[in-house]
Structure formats: structure tokens, C-alpha cells
Tab-separated table of C-alpha atoms in Angstrom:
chain	number	residue	atom	x	y	z
Z	1097	MET	CA	-70.809	7.331	30.586
Z	1098	TYR	CA	-70.936	3.535	30.178
Z	1099	TYR	CA	-68.184	0.953	29.977
Z	1100	ILE	CA	-69.350	-2.171	28.139
Z	1101	THR	CA	-67.847	-5.663	28.130
Z	1102	PHE	CA	-68.954	-8.755	26.249
Z	1103	ASN	CA	-68.122	-12.371	27.151
Z	1104	ASP	CA	-65.408	-11.340	29.637
Z	1105	THR	CA	-65.682	-13.277	32.892
Z	1106	PRO	CA	-64.407	-12.175	36.336
Z	1107	SER	CA	-60.701	-12.749	36.926
Z	1108	GLY	CA	-57.671	-10.876	38.137
Z	1109	ILE	CA	-57.386	-9.314	34.680
Z	1110	TYR	CA	-61.061	-8.278	34.722
Z	1111	GLN	CA	-60.601	-6.669	38.113
Z	1112	SER	CA	-57.527	-4.650	37.153
Z	1113	GLN	CA	-58.390	-3.859	33.527
Z	1114	VAL	CA	-62.166	-3.349	33.772
Z	1115	ILE	CA	-63.488	-2.764	37.287
Z	1116	ASP	CA	-60.523	-0.691	38.421
Z	1117	VAL	CA	-60.638	1.326	35.183
Z	1118	VAL	CA	-64.360	2.054	35.697
Z	1119	LYS	CA	-63.680	3.240	39.250
Z	1120	TYR	CA	-60.686	5.280	38.147
Z	1121	LEU	CA	-62.552	7.041	35.337
Z	1122	SER	CA	-65.441	7.820	37.683
Z	1123	ASP	CA	-63.030	9.479	40.104
Z	1124	LEU	CA	-61.136	11.251	37.322
Z	1125	GLY	CA	-64.074	12.742	35.455
Z	1126	ASP	CA	-67.163	14.704	36.380
Z	1127	THR	CA	-69.660	11.885	35.843
Z	1128	GLU	CA	-70.041	8.308	37.035
Z	1129	VAL	CA	-68.963	5.562	34.658
Z	1130	LYS	CA	-71.361	2.628	34.818
Z	1131	LEU	CA	-70.267	-0.883	33.884
Z	1132	ILE	CA	-72.574	-2.987	31.709
Z	1133	ALA	CA	-71.293	-6.552	31.499
Z	1134	PHE	CA	-72.702	-9.268	29.252
Z	1135	LEU	CA	-71.602	-12.642	30.628
Z	1136	PRO	CA	-71.850	-16.209	29.292
Z	1137	TYR	CA	-74.958	-18.028	30.501
Z	1138	SER	CA	-72.907	-20.783	32.125
Z	1139	ASN	CA	-71.960	-19.870	35.709
Z	1140	PHE	CA	-73.820	-16.596	35.235
Z	1141	LYS	CA	-75.089	-16.235	38.814
Z	1142	GLU	CA	-71.675	-16.937	40.311
Z	1143	ASN	CA	-69.886	-14.560	37.942
Z	1144	LYS	CA	-72.487	-11.839	38.416
Z	1145	LYS	CA	-72.078	-12.085	42.166
Z	1146	SER	CA	-68.312	-11.796	41.807
Z	1147	ILE	CA	-68.578	-8.600	39.746
Z	1148	LYS	CA	-71.219	-7.039	42.001
Z	1149	MET	CA	-69.086	-7.693	45.065
Z	1150	GLN	CA	-66.314	-5.598	43.528
Z	1151	LEU	CA	-68.552	-2.994	41.888
Z	1152	ALA	CA	-72.057	-2.789	43.322
Z	1153	SER	CA	-73.265	-0.359	40.639
Z	1154	ALA	CA	-72.430	-2.768	37.787
Z	1155	VAL	CA	-75.311	-3.871	35.572
Z	1156	VAL	CA	-74.820	-7.515	34.616
Z	1157	PHE	CA	-76.790	-9.508	32.037
Z	1158	PRO	CA	-76.475	-13.020	30.604
Z	1159	ILE	CA	-75.787	-13.597	26.928
Z	1160	PHE	CA	-79.126	-15.369	26.987
Z	1161	ALA	CA	-79.283	-16.571	23.381
Z	1162	GLY	CA	-75.687	-17.782	23.207
Z	1163	ILE	CA	-72.586	-15.992	21.990
Z	1164	THR	CA	-73.233	-16.765	18.310
Z	1165	ARG	CA	-76.526	-14.831	18.535
Z	1166	TRP	CA	-74.895	-11.748	20.008
Z	1167	ARG	CA	-76.810	-9.417	17.682
Z	1168	MET	CA	-79.975	-10.049	19.682
Z	1169	LEU	CA	-78.442	-8.013	22.496
Z	1170	LYS	CA	-78.108	-4.879	20.347
Z	1171	LEU	CA	-81.752	-3.820	20.658
Z	1172	PHE	CA	-81.755	-4.820	24.320
Z	1173	LEU	CA	-78.790	-2.525	25.026
Z	1174	LYS	CA	-80.508	0.337	23.220
Z	1175	LEU	CA	-83.599	-0.090	25.399
Z	1176	ILE	CA	-81.754	0.004	28.716
Z	1177	THR	CA	-79.384	2.922	27.985
Z	1178	ASN	CA	-79.592	6.595	27.148
Z	1179	LYS	CA	-78.681	7.572	23.584
Z	1180	GLY	CA	-77.374	10.887	24.842
Z	1181	GLU	CA	-74.602	9.137	26.788
Z	1182	GLN	CA	-71.100	8.067	25.738
Z	1183	ALA	CA	-69.657	4.559	25.927
Z	1184	ILE	CA	-66.266	2.881	26.082
Z	1185	CYS	CA	-66.420	-0.607	24.604
Z	1186	ARG	CA	-63.934	-3.334	25.482
Z	1187	GLY	CA	-63.453	-5.417	22.358
Z	1188	PRO	CA	-65.088	-5.380	18.921
Z	1189	ILE	CA	-68.402	-7.122	19.718
Z	1190	ALA	CA	-69.049	-4.723	22.607
Z	1191	PHE	CA	-68.460	-1.923	20.096
Z	1192	GLU	CA	-70.912	-3.437	17.589
Z	1193	LEU	CA	-73.552	-3.718	20.303
Z	1194	ALA	CA	-73.065	-0.082	21.297
Z	1195	LEU	CA	-72.940	1.414	17.800
Z	1196	GLY	CA	-76.096	3.457	17.231
Z	1197	SER	CA	-77.111	3.457	20.884
Z	1198	PHE	CA	-74.820	6.241	22.135
Z	1199	ARG	CA	-73.794	9.738	21.149
Z	1200	LYS	CA	-70.099	8.858	21.077
Z	1201	VAL	CA	-68.390	5.465	21.232
Z	1202	VAL	CA	-64.789	4.699	22.192
Z	1203	TYR	CA	-63.199	1.420	21.104
Z	1204	ASP	CA	-60.974	-0.092	23.786
Z	1205	GLY	CA	-58.723	-2.317	21.661
Z	1206	ARG	CA	-57.095	-5.026	23.735
Z	1207	ALA	CA	-55.631	-7.203	20.977
Z	1208	ALA	CA	-55.244	-7.839	17.266
Z	1209	VAL	CA	-58.522	-9.732	17.050
Z	1210	LYS	CA	-58.226	-10.813	13.424
Z	1211	ALA	CA	-54.807	-12.311	14.215
Z	1212	GLU	CA	-56.132	-14.091	17.311
Z	1213	VAL	CA	-58.923	-15.675	15.272
Z	1214	GLU	CA	-56.630	-16.745	12.436
Z	1215	GLU	CA	-53.672	-17.822	14.570
Z	1216	PHE	CA	-55.423	-19.403	17.562
Z	1217	TYR	CA	-59.070	-19.924	16.490
Z	1218	VAL	CA	-60.143	-18.211	19.716
Z	1219	THR	CA	-63.837	-18.121	18.830
Z	1220	GLY	CA	-64.141	-21.861	18.200
Z	1221	ASN	CA	-66.714	-21.124	15.507
Z	1222	LYS	CA	-66.078	-20.104	11.887
Z	1223	GLN	CA	-69.031	-17.717	11.577
Z	1224	LEU	CA	-68.315	-16.166	14.948
Z	1225	GLY	CA	-64.705	-15.695	13.920
Z	1226	GLU	CA	-65.830	-13.839	10.813
Z	1227	ASP	CA	-68.105	-11.701	12.988
Z	1228	PHE	CA	-65.193	-10.785	15.246
Z	1229	ILE	CA	-62.939	-9.877	12.322
Z	1230	LYS	CA	-65.576	-7.680	10.680
Z	1231	ALA	CA	-66.435	-6.078	14.013
Z	1232	GLU	CA	-62.798	-5.239	14.692
Z	1233	LYS	CA	-62.476	-3.431	11.366
Z	1234	ASN	CA	-65.668	-1.481	12.046
Z	1235	ALA	CA	-64.502	-0.588	15.546
Z	1236	VAL	CA	-61.137	0.720	14.352
Z	1237	LEU	CA	-62.586	2.755	11.477
Z	1238	GLN	CA	-65.939	3.912	12.884
Z	1239	SER	CA	-65.272	4.651	16.552
Z	1240	ASP	CA	-65.081	8.256	17.695
Z	1241	TYR	CA	-61.928	7.558	19.678
Z	1242	ARG	CA	-59.664	4.580	20.317
Z	1243	ILE	CA	-57.589	3.094	23.121
Z	1244	ALA	CA	-54.751	0.767	22.105
Z	1245	VAL	CA	-52.734	-1.338	24.533
Z	1246	SER	CA	-49.552	-0.790	22.524
Z	1247	GLY	CA	-48.079	1.352	19.800
Z	1248	LYS	CA	-47.597	-1.895	17.874
Z	1249	LEU	CA	-51.375	-2.410	17.933
Z	1250	VAL	CA	-51.867	0.995	16.299
Z	1251	GLU	CA	-49.341	-0.022	13.621
Z	1252	TYR	CA	-51.390	-3.204	13.077
Z	1253	TRP	CA	-54.543	-1.112	12.643
Z	1254	LYS	CA	-52.807	1.022	10.035
Z	1255	LYS	CA	-51.493	-1.966	8.103
Z	1256	GLU	CA	-54.542	-4.228	8.370
Z	1257	PHE	CA	-57.405	-1.712	8.141
Z	1258	ASP	CA	-55.740	1.359	6.614
Z	1259	TYR	CA	-56.437	3.362	9.767
Z	1260	GLN	CA	-55.016	6.829	9.126
Z	1261	GLY	CA	-56.416	8.917	11.949
Z	1262	ASP	CA	-54.854	10.279	15.107
Z	1263	LYS	CA	-57.801	9.979	17.470
Z	1264	HIS	CA	-56.258	7.355	19.703
Z	1265	VAL	CA	-54.189	6.978	22.830
Z	1266	VAL	CA	-51.871	4.149	23.892
Z	1267	ILE	CA	-52.458	2.832	27.417
Z	1268	PRO	CA	-50.746	-0.451	28.345
Z	1269	CYS	CA	-52.303	-2.911	30.771
Z	1270	THR	CA	-51.976	-1.086	34.065
Z	1271	LEU	CA	-51.796	-1.720	37.801
Z	1272	THR	CA	-53.906	-0.365	40.625
Z	1273	SER	CA	-52.414	-1.466	43.943
Z	1274	LYS	CA	-50.194	-4.003	45.592
Z	1275	SER	CA	-51.604	-7.094	47.249
Z	1276	SER	CA	-50.458	-9.264	50.114
Z	1277	GLY	CA	-50.192	-13.009	50.542
Z	1278	GLU	CA	-48.166	-15.735	52.144
Z	1279	LEU	CA	-44.644	-16.244	50.831
Z	1280	LEU	CA	-44.390	-19.704	49.351
Z	1281	MET	CA	-40.803	-19.803	48.204
Z	1282	ASN	CA	-37.970	-19.108	50.667
Z	1283	LYS	CA	-35.021	-17.480	48.922
Z	1284	ASN	CA	-31.479	-18.464	49.893
Z	1285	ASP	CA	-28.686	-15.906	49.624
Z	1286	ASP	CA	-27.131	-17.511	46.556
Z	1287	SER	CA	-30.259	-18.798	44.845
Z	1288	ILE	CA	-31.618	-17.361	41.603
Z	1289	ASN	CA	-35.373	-17.719	41.348
Z	1290	LEU	CA	-37.197	-17.591	38.031
Z	1291	VAL	CA	-40.986	-17.359	37.912
Z	1292	PHE	CA	-43.568	-17.817	35.179
Z	1293	SER	CA	-46.912	-16.294	36.121
Z	1294	GLY	CA	-49.837	-16.598	33.748
Z	1295	GLY	CA	-52.208	-18.861	31.882
Z	1296	ILE	CA	-51.618	-21.894	29.720
Z	1297	GLY	CA	-53.353	-20.683	26.555
Z	1298	ALA	CA	-51.573	-21.389	23.292
Z	1299	TRP	CA	-50.435	-17.751	22.949
Z	1300	GLN	CA	-48.732	-17.956	26.383
Z	1301	SER	CA	-46.001	-20.138	24.811
Z	1302	ILE	CA	-45.460	-22.299	27.890
Z	1303	ASP	CA	-43.091	-24.506	25.892
Z	1304	LEU	CA	-40.669	-21.620	25.407
Z	1305	ALA	CA	-40.679	-20.865	29.120
Z	1306	ALA	CA	-40.100	-24.514	30.025
Z	1307	ASN	CA	-37.200	-24.862	27.567
Z	1308	LEU	CA	-35.531	-21.745	28.932
Z	1309	CYS	CA	-35.931	-22.964	32.508
Z	1310	ARG	CA	-34.519	-26.386	31.660
Z	1311	LYS	CA	-31.406	-24.833	30.130
Z	1312	ALA	CA	-30.976	-22.409	33.025
Z	1313	MET	CA	-31.257	-25.144	35.664
Z	1314	LYS	CA	-28.796	-27.358	33.792
Z	1315	GLN	CA	-26.296	-24.519	33.500
Z	1316	ASN	CA	-26.546	-23.301	37.082
Z	1317	THR	CA	-27.450	-25.380	40.145
Z	1318	ASN	CA	-28.457	-22.192	41.986
Z	1319	VAL	CA	-31.375	-21.602	39.631
Z	1320	ASN	CA	-34.849	-22.512	40.902
Z	1321	VAL	CA	-38.111	-22.185	38.969
Z	1322	LEU	CA	-41.664	-21.472	40.098
Z	1323	PHE	CA	-44.695	-21.709	37.801
Z	1324	LEU	CA	-47.741	-19.783	38.999
Z	1325	THR	CA	-50.207	-21.371	36.635
Z	1326	GLN	CA	-52.593	-24.256	36.169
Z	1327	GLU	CA	-51.470	-27.813	35.582
Z	1328	ASN	CA	-49.831	-28.580	32.277
Z	1329	PRO	CA	-47.985	-31.691	30.983
Z	1330	ILE	CA	-45.003	-29.606	29.878
Z	1331	ILE	CA	-44.610	-28.198	33.382
Z	1332	GLN	CA	-45.127	-31.582	35.001
Z	1333	LYS	CA	-42.328	-33.032	32.894
Z	1334	LEU	CA	-39.971	-30.266	33.995
Z	1335	ILE	CA	-40.888	-30.778	37.653
Z	1336	HIS	CA	-40.181	-34.501	37.234
Z	1337	GLU	CA	-36.715	-33.668	35.850
Z	1338	PHE	CA	-35.924	-31.181	38.648
Z	1339	PRO	CA	-38.140	-32.165	41.599
Z	1340	GLU	CA	-36.131	-30.200	44.169
Z	1341	ARG	CA	-35.766	-27.026	42.131
Z	1342	CYS	CA	-38.990	-26.668	40.162
Z	1343	GLN	CA	-42.530	-26.318	41.496
Z	1344	ARG	CA	-45.981	-25.177	40.427
Z	1345	LYS	CA	-48.632	-23.301	42.399
Z	1346	TRP	CA	-52.070	-21.938	41.520
Z	1347	LEU	CA	-52.921	-18.937	43.682
Z	1348	ARG	CA	-55.687	-16.441	44.243
Z	1349	HIS	CA	-55.078	-13.079	42.594
Z	1350	GLU	CA	-54.418	-11.342	45.909
Z	1351	GLU	CA	-51.705	-13.853	46.842
Z	1352	VAL	CA	-49.524	-13.395	43.791
Z	1353	TYR	CA	-47.684	-10.167	44.617
Z	1354	ASP	CA	-45.766	-11.386	47.659
Z	1355	VAL	CA	-44.818	-14.621	45.932
Z	1356	LEU	CA	-43.483	-12.746	42.912
Z	1357	SER	CA	-41.500	-10.403	45.144
Z	1358	ASN	CA	-39.547	-13.369	46.472
Z	1359	CYS	CA	-38.147	-14.120	42.993
Z	1360	ASP	CA	-35.478	-12.545	40.797
Z	1361	TYR	CA	-36.668	-12.818	37.193
Z	1362	GLY	CA	-40.109	-12.969	35.627
Z	1363	ILE	CA	-40.414	-15.008	32.428
Z	1364	LEU	CA	-42.306	-13.455	29.525
Z	1365	LEU	CA	-41.481	-15.405	26.370
Z	1366	ARG	CA	-43.846	-15.549	23.421
Z	1367	ASN	CA	-43.798	-17.110	19.969
Z	1368	GLN	CA	-43.298	-14.792	17.003
Z	1369	ASN	CA	-46.815	-14.181	15.715
Z	1370	VAL	CA	-48.964	-11.088	15.220
Z	1371	THR	CA	-50.988	-11.757	18.369
Z	1372	ASN	CA	-47.879	-11.475	20.519
Z	1373	GLN	CA	-46.200	-8.751	18.471
Z	1374	VAL	CA	-48.953	-6.275	19.443
Z	1375	ALA	CA	-49.645	-7.587	22.957
Z	1376	SER	CA	-49.430	-5.824	26.311
Z	1377	PRO	CA	-49.322	-8.613	28.932
Z	1378	VAL	CA	-50.160	-7.241	32.373
Z	1379	LYS	CA	-47.606	-9.672	33.801
Z	1380	PHE	CA	-44.857	-7.398	32.535
Z	1381	ALA	CA	-46.007	-4.611	34.839
Z	1382	GLU	CA	-46.670	-7.052	37.678
Z	1383	TYR	CA	-43.138	-8.438	37.468
Z	1384	LEU	CA	-41.592	-4.975	37.644
Z	1385	ASN	CA	-43.963	-3.948	40.410
Z	1386	ALA	CA	-42.734	-6.869	42.506
Z	1387	GLY	CA	-39.111	-5.826	42.012
Z	1388	LEU	CA	-38.201	-8.398	39.365
Z	1389	LYS	CA	-36.245	-8.101	36.163
Z	1390	VAL	CA	-37.968	-9.500	33.079
Z	1391	LEU	CA	-36.718	-12.228	30.752
Z	1392	ILE	CA	-38.520	-11.260	27.557
Z	1393	SER	CA	-38.592	-12.512	23.989
Z	1394	ASP	CA	-37.968	-10.340	20.962
Z	1395	ASN	CA	-40.809	-8.393	19.299
Z	1396	LEU	CA	-43.253	-8.589	22.219
Z	1397	GLY	CA	-45.483	-5.560	21.799
Z	1398	ASP	CA	-43.808	-2.372	22.998
Z	1399	PHE	CA	-42.174	-4.144	25.932
Z	1400	THR	CA	-39.053	-5.588	24.285
Z	1401	GLU	CA	-37.847	-2.122	23.347
Z	1402	PHE	CA	-38.960	-0.870	26.764
Z	1403	VAL	CA	-36.653	-3.417	28.431
Z	1404	LYS	CA	-33.742	-2.330	26.262
Z	1405	LYS	CA	-34.374	1.354	26.865
Z	1406	ASN	CA	-34.878	1.083	30.621
Z	1407	ASP	CA	-32.420	-1.757	31.321
Z	1408	CYS	CA	-35.017	-3.645	33.362
Z	1409	GLY	CA	-34.475	-7.172	32.068
Z	1410	ILE	CA	-32.886	-9.356	29.421
Z	1411	VAL	CA	-34.066	-9.884	25.845
Z	1412	ILE	CA	-33.765	-13.608	25.183
Z	1413	LYS	CA	-32.452	-14.618	21.785
Z	1414	ASP	CA	-31.400	-18.241	22.323
Z	1415	ASP	CA	-29.749	-19.454	25.526
Z	1416	ILE	CA	-29.338	-17.423	28.677
Z	1417	ILE	CA	-25.989	-17.426	30.423
Z	1418	GLY	CA	-24.678	-15.810	33.584
Z	1419	LEU	CA	-27.849	-15.103	35.544
Z	1420	ILE	CA	-27.195	-13.551	38.943
Z	1421	SER	CA	-29.471	-12.635	41.837
Z	1422	VAL	CA	-31.215	-9.294	41.523
Z	1423	THR	CA	-29.784	-6.823	44.028
Z	1424	PRO	CA	-31.915	-4.716	46.415
Z	1425	SER	CA	-31.075	-1.569	44.439
Z	1426	GLU	CA	-32.172	-3.256	41.185
Z	1427	ARG	CA	-35.420	-4.352	42.822
Z	1428	LYS	CA	-36.074	-0.807	43.970
Z	1429	ARG	CA	-35.431	0.495	40.476
Z	1430	SER	CA	-37.866	-1.998	38.895
Z	1431	ILE	CA	-40.565	-0.877	41.335
Z	1432	GLU	CA	-39.861	2.773	40.522
Z	1433	ILE	CA	-40.251	2.006	36.804
Z	1434	ALA	CA	-43.605	0.323	37.482
Z	1435	ASN	CA	-44.712	3.344	39.527
Z	1436	GLN	CA	-43.777	5.714	36.730
Z	1437	TYR	CA	-45.181	3.857	33.731
Z	1438	PHE	CA	-47.821	1.338	34.807
Z	1439	TYR	CA	-49.845	2.613	37.746
Z	1440	LYS	CA	-53.198	4.167	36.936
Z	1441	SER	CA	-52.349	6.903	39.420
Z	1442	SER	CA	-49.053	7.720	37.665
Z	1443	GLU	CA	-48.878	11.048	35.865
Z	1444	LYS	CA	-48.266	9.382	32.495
Z	1445	ILE	CA	-51.325	7.105	32.671
Z	1446	LYS	CA	-53.487	9.834	34.194
Z	1447	LEU	CA	-52.698	12.181	31.313
Z	1448	SER	CA	-53.643	9.471	28.802
Z	1449	TYR	CA	-57.057	8.923	30.394
Z	1450	MET	CA	-57.563	12.683	30.662
Z	1451	LYS	CA	-56.855	12.938	26.933
Z	1452	ILE	CA	-59.700	10.484	26.245
Z	1453	LEU	CA	-62.156	12.447	28.376
Z	1454	ARG	CA	-61.024	15.753	26.872
Z	1455	ASN	CA	-61.460	14.502	23.313
Z	1456	LEU	CA	-64.911	13.134	24.081
Z	1457	ASN	CA	-65.911	16.524	25.470
Z	1458	GLU	CA	-64.601	18.219	22.331
Z	1459	LEU	CA	-66.498	15.764	20.112
Z	1460	GLN	CA	-69.659	16.506	22.072
Z	1461	LYS	CA	-69.593	20.201	21.126
């Protein structure tokens, strides 16, 4: 079996959601799953080396003609693979490349791609955007099986593409193992530490996080804020307003866990658009895994209802009042929730992956 990615570069997300999944499926099934990664030509050697260091068996190629000429890779993929094999394809273009080259093809749907193109112009090119939208529809309707990161994404497929089948499984962005790193933020007994961990892309809604933090720090002098992200003018302004209580750090992936575990609440606020309404941010699981409660916005994938059901955070409507430090027993409970719902080794996630393999075997007969 193959696992195919297109235009995804090495990162913490790539490690946990691609490389670790490939390893996990290889251990879970009877056959090896081989990663085929098509990377942008820029920084290709460096990115290839990074992937090979984590997964020596990976086969890595450059998108040699440029991303807008992605179709040129379709024949190339057919030449280097075995038509009798099966493939899991991360994203719609990976699916289009694989279609016709394998016996069975699984679409690994990570997002509402049409919404991302229309709401955030993620492709940066009109024709490429149209390609992505068409490819997503084909992937949803023509794949032999589907993985969705949220139940809300399946609802989007039904509404947008009239998907009416049941050959799918919902697997949120999952965790593999804890990491270690130096603690950067010393917690006082009466302090309340909020943390935002993530990128600064438009869909990350950094302005919402900053506004919430500003209000919280004004209301309570015990509140401190840590941003684990790249530089951003909105964050810099907040640090200037609260120089003693607000800071920003940019860490390596393996350093993040211990820093998170020294905080009380993880911030996960998103604007109300389709992209976020179907999302499954891995930070949600990472916050819980580090013993945090989650400050989450309404209508964020399946996670807002998950917070309500499992009492593992606060759904933010407007202001937030009365924050208190998270107790040791609450931290332990958050970690237990992460173990139960978001580890690849958990029974729930294992059964979902087994369902994929079982259905592929049934389709093969």
C-alpha cells in the first residue's frame, strides 16, 4: 500500500499526521505502507533529507514542473508504482494523481478545500484554485473509501457534493507520543497561564486570540499569556501593552509539550467560516495531552460539542470571566481524555484505522 502526499512540506504536522500514520498503518496491517511525497522544488534537498531522516523508506520527488503543472506527475506516478496496489491520498491533488494508477484509492480529506480556496485563496492562483475545487469533488465522489477529520466535514461533503454514501470513517488529527523540552515559563501558585500555540495563517484568527487575552489580562492581574508562534504585529502590540505578562516564543516541535504543560488554558478561537466549521486542529489534542483546558470558539469542527460533552474547557461567546488555575486532578482528566480519544494507539482510533483496512480488503474481493 502507498500513502501519497502532494505539496506538503516537513513540519510537526507532517510528522504526526503523515509519517507517524504511515508507520502506524504498517504496524497495524499485514503489508508495509510506503510514503510517496511530492515536494515543492524550492528547498527540495533540505526537505527530502528531513523526511528521509524520519522515514528512511520514503520515496521523495520534486514537483519539477511547478505546482500549476501538477498533471505532468500523473504519468510519472503510474510508471513508478504497481497498479495492483492500493493507495491512501492526502488531499485532492494527490487523489487526482493516483486515480487510474491503483486498484483502490482512499481519499484522506483534511479540510473543506473548496471553502479554503474561496475564503482564503490558499492556492494563490485562479486556475490552480479551480483545479483544487474540481479535484476535491472527484475525490469525494469517486474514491473507494474516505477518511474525514471531522463529522462536520462529512456533512460538508453531503451538502456541497451530494455525497450520499457510507464508505467513510472519521479520524481527527491524532497524537503519537509525548515530547520533552525545557520549561520556559515558571508558573506561580496563583498565576493563570493562557497559551496560543499555532501558526499565523489567516484561518488561525490570531486577532481573536489577542483580543481575548487583552480582556483577560485587564480583568485579572494573575493572568499571563504565552504565544508559541512566529512574529506578528498583533502579538507585538499586545506584548507592548503587557510587557511583564505577555511573551512570544518560537520553538522546535519536540520542545512544545513541556512548555504547554506549564500552562492552564490553551486558546483555540476561530472565525465563523466553513473552513473552521469543519476543521480538526491538532492543537486541540495537544492542549488536552499537556493537561490543559481549552478555550474554544463556537462551531469549531466537532470540538466545540466535544468540549461541552466532556467538560474539558470553555466555549467562548464574548468575554471570559472568572478564570482560575487548572487543578492537578483537572490536568489528569484532560490527559486521560487525550489518551482515550486522540492517541493513535487508543482503542477508538485503532478501530477506525482497522475499519479502513477491512473495507479495502472487502473491496479487493
